[in-house]
Amino acid sequence: MERLVIEGGHRLEGTVPICGAKNAALPQIAAALLSDEPLTLTNVPDLADIRSMLTLMEHYGVTVAGPSHATVTLDAAAAANREAPYDVVRRMRATVLVLGPLVARFGHARVSQPGGCAIGARPVDLHLKALAALGATVSLDGGTIDARAPEGGLTGARIVLASPSVGATETALMAAVTARGETEILNAARDPEVCDLAQCLIARGAVIEGAGTHRMLIRGVDRLRRARHEIIPDRIEAGTYAIAAAITGGHLELTGARLEHLAAVGAALEAAGVRIWPTDRGLMVAMEGRPRGLDITTEPYPGFPTDLQAQFMALMAISEGASLIRETVFENRFMHVPELARLGADIKLQGTSALVRGVPALKGAPVMATDLRASVCLVLAGLAAAGETVVNRVYHLDRGYEALDRKLVRCGARIRREDVP
Ligand code: UD1
């Protein structure tokens, strides 16, 4: 196991290249299963979660070429339908995204109920209801999801999602593109990652309208063809580095980042006193002095993303004033609060809200990473804290951030990675 040792108090200045989006790449890798023609994805980030998904593809007999220079070619011509093994599925919730493509292509899927970050109950009922609406028979059998299409395959239908779940929208979309007839997805998630999946499927011949709105229309096609698709930049990675610049009173250019995917985050940062503006290459972020306290509420896209809540809380911990942070997407996503308190943050939790009273400075201490976004929030806090912060269990970070410590060190951070004996 490894840990990061951070010497805080150094201003960040320089350029950070933003990788392709993990959450866009994962469903697109799963979507390779939909066709016997190859799919080439470019701008794929080099992350533990991506490697887990590629391993799962190999388990299904998909030939995986790469990743090399962020390009992966997936050829599912010889794919075979098997049960998804628990030891892969338990590591990452996104493995449930193979359900839709498997049922669509083979008429049957068996997948262990997924694991992933411990940030709430995270059921998959909406994924299963979407498949059932398309005609699949779905049952749970000793921790395994079993979904079976009727004779003749899935049929287009109206799917009304009870909430705009990202994953359930993606499952519905992937299952519908080769179903017979038309599918309407209502209350669809509008996230850029859903739009990117739709763009990838359209490049392969799928007929999809309305991606990025609450209502998507899909006309089923017989088969998908070969294509090459570039993954969009990771807005959560970009937002994380924007906060890194802000929390250290620094100045960073985030190459490849797109402000239009970060509208709510950009507005919140500006209200807190951070300057943020687009450049030819991406985004510039600059900060002087302490941020102002500001209230935020996490919401489905285009609202403030839950995946940046912990990082924003680290910034608010050193604000002038106070900040009320409400989490409405996941019910148990405040595991970073006691760890931030170890660094001297003044945070009071009440149900799904956290009241953060800004302190002039944080002080380094040993802390424990509990999930992906919580662990990066502790790194950000460590960059701002006086003295040494040790972040244990960094494998969470490596699931979602490519070369985080190297990118930060190049901009002036003092961080070393150590093996824990
Ligand atoms: C995706 C992202 C994750 C992000 C989240 C919300 C990926 C791989 N992960 O996760 O990083 O934090 O969107 O932006 O893209 N829900 C149900 N039943 C379901 C599905 C979801 O009740 O069948 C609930 C969840 O428990 C949660 C809410 O809906 O409270 C949102 O979840 P969802 O949008 O589905 O998140 P994921 O797709 O899992």
Coordinates of N, CA, C and O and ligand atoms in Angstrom, one line a residue, residues 22-23 26 93-94 97 119 121-127 163-168 170 191 306-307 329-331 333 373, ligand 1:
K22 N -13.0 9.7 -17.2 CA -13.2 8.4 -16.7 C -14.7 8.0 -16.9 O -15.0 6.9 -17.4
N23 N -15.6 8.8 -16.5 CA -17.0 8.4 -16.5 C -17.6 8.4 -17.9 O -18.7 8.0 -18.0
L26 N -15.9 4.8 -19.3 CA -16.4 3.5 -18.8 C -17.6 2.9 -19.6 O -17.5 1.8 -20.0
R93 N -18.5 0.0 -9.2 CA -19.9 -0.1 -9.5 C -20.2 0.0 -11.0 O -21.2 -0.6 -11.5
A94 N -19.4 0.7 -11.7 CA -19.7 1.0 -13.2 C -19.7 -0.3 -14.0 O -20.2 -0.3 -15.1
L97 N -22.7 -1.5 -16.0 CA -22.9 -1.0 -17.3 C -22.8 -2.0 -18.4 O -23.2 -1.8 -19.5
I119 N -20.3 5.3 -0.8 CA -20.9 6.6 -0.6 C -22.4 6.6 -0.5 O -23.1 7.6 -0.8
A121 N -26.2 3.9 -0.4 CA -26.8 2.6 -0.8 C -26.6 2.2 -2.3 O -26.2 1.1 -2.6
R122 N -26.7 3.2 -3.1 CA -26.5 3.1 -4.5 C -27.1 1.9 -5.2 O -26.4 1.0 -5.7
P123 N -28.4 1.8 -5.1 CA -29.1 0.7 -5.7 C -29.0 0.8 -7.3 O -28.6 1.8 -7.8
V124 N -29.4 -0.3 -7.9 CA -29.4 -0.3 -9.4 C -30.8 -0.6 -10.0 O -31.0 -1.0 -11.1
D125 N -31.8 -0.3 -9.1 CA -33.2 -0.6 -9.5 C -33.6 0.1 -10.8 O -34.4 -0.4 -11.6
L126 N -33.1 1.3 -11.0 CA -33.5 2.1 -12.2 C -33.0 1.5 -13.5 O -33.6 1.5 -14.5
H127 N -31.7 0.9 -13.4 CA -31.2 0.2 -14.5 C -32.1 -1.0 -14.8 O -32.4 -1.2 -16.0
S163 N -35.7 9.1 -11.3 CA -34.7 10.2 -11.1 C -33.7 10.2 -12.2 O -33.5 9.1 -12.8
P164 N -33.1 11.3 -12.5 CA -32.2 11.3 -13.7 C -30.9 10.7 -13.4 O -29.8 11.3 -13.4
S165 N -30.9 9.3 -13.2 CA -29.6 8.6 -12.9 C -28.8 8.6 -14.1 O -29.3 8.2 -15.2
V166 N -27.5 8.8 -14.0 CA -26.5 8.8 -15.1 C -26.4 7.4 -15.6 O -26.6 7.1 -16.8
G167 N -26.1 6.5 -14.7 CA -25.9 5.1 -15.1 C -27.2 4.5 -15.7 O -27.1 3.7 -16.7
A168 N -28.3 4.7 -15.1 CA -29.6 4.1 -15.6 C -29.9 4.7 -17.0 O -30.4 4.0 -17.9
E170 N -27.7 5.6 -19.2 CA -26.7 4.9 -20.1 C -27.1 3.5 -20.4 O -27.0 3.0 -21.5
D191 N -26.0 14.8 -18.4 CA -24.6 15.0 -18.2 C -23.8 14.9 -19.5 O -24.2 14.1 -20.4
T306 N -21.9 16.4 -7.5 CA -21.6 15.7 -6.2 C -20.1 15.3 -6.2 O -19.4 15.2 -5.2
D307 N -19.5 15.0 -7.4 CA -18.2 14.5 -7.5 C -17.1 15.7 -7.2 O -15.9 15.4 -7.2
V329 N -27.4 14.3 -3.8 CA -27.4 13.2 -4.8 C -27.1 11.8 -4.1 O -27.8 10.8 -4.3
F330 N -26.1 11.8 -3.2 CA -25.8 10.6 -2.4 C -26.0 10.9 -0.9 O -25.7 11.9 -0.4
E331 N -26.6 9.9 -0.2 CA -26.9 10.1 1.2 C -25.8 10.0 2.2 O -25.9 10.4 3.3
R333 N -22.2 11.0 1.7 CA -21.0 11.4 1.1 C -20.3 12.5 1.9 O -19.8 13.5 1.3
R373 N -13.3 10.7 -4.3 CA -13.3 12.2 -4.3 C -12.9 12.7 -2.9 O -12.4 13.7 -2.7
Ligands
UD1_1 C1 -22.3 8.5 -11.9 C2 -20.8 8.7 -11.8 C3 -20.5 9.2 -10.4 C4 -21.3 10.4 -10.0 C5 -22.8 10.1 -10.2 C6 -23.7 11.3 -9.9 C7 -20.0 7.1 -13.4 C8 -19.2 5.8 -13.6 N1 -20.1 7.5 -12.1 O1 -22.6 7.4 -11.0 O2 -19.1 9.5 -10.4 O3 -21.1 10.6 -8.6 O4 -23.0 9.6 -11.5 O5 -23.3 12.3 -10.8 O6 -20.5 7.7 -14.3 N2 -29.9 5.6 -8.0 C9 -31.0 4.8 -7.6 N3 -31.2 3.7 -8.4 C10 -30.5 3.4 -9.5 C11 -29.5 4.2 -9.9 C12 -29.2 5.3 -9.1 O7 -31.7 5.0 -6.7 O8 -30.8 2.4 -10.2 C13 -29.6 6.8 -7.2 C14 -28.3 6.7 -6.5 O9 -28.3 5.9 -5.4 C15 -27.9 8.1 -6.3 C16 -28.6 8.8 -7.5 O10 -29.6 7.9 -8.0 O11 -28.5 8.6 -5.1 C17 -27.7 9.2 -8.6 O12 -27.0 8.1 -9.1 P1 -26.5 7.9 -10.6 O13 -26.7 9.2 -11.3 O14 -27.0 6.7 -11.1 O15 -24.9 7.7 -10.4 P2 -24.0 6.6 -11.1 O16 -24.4 6.5 -12.5 O17 -23.9 5.5 -10.2

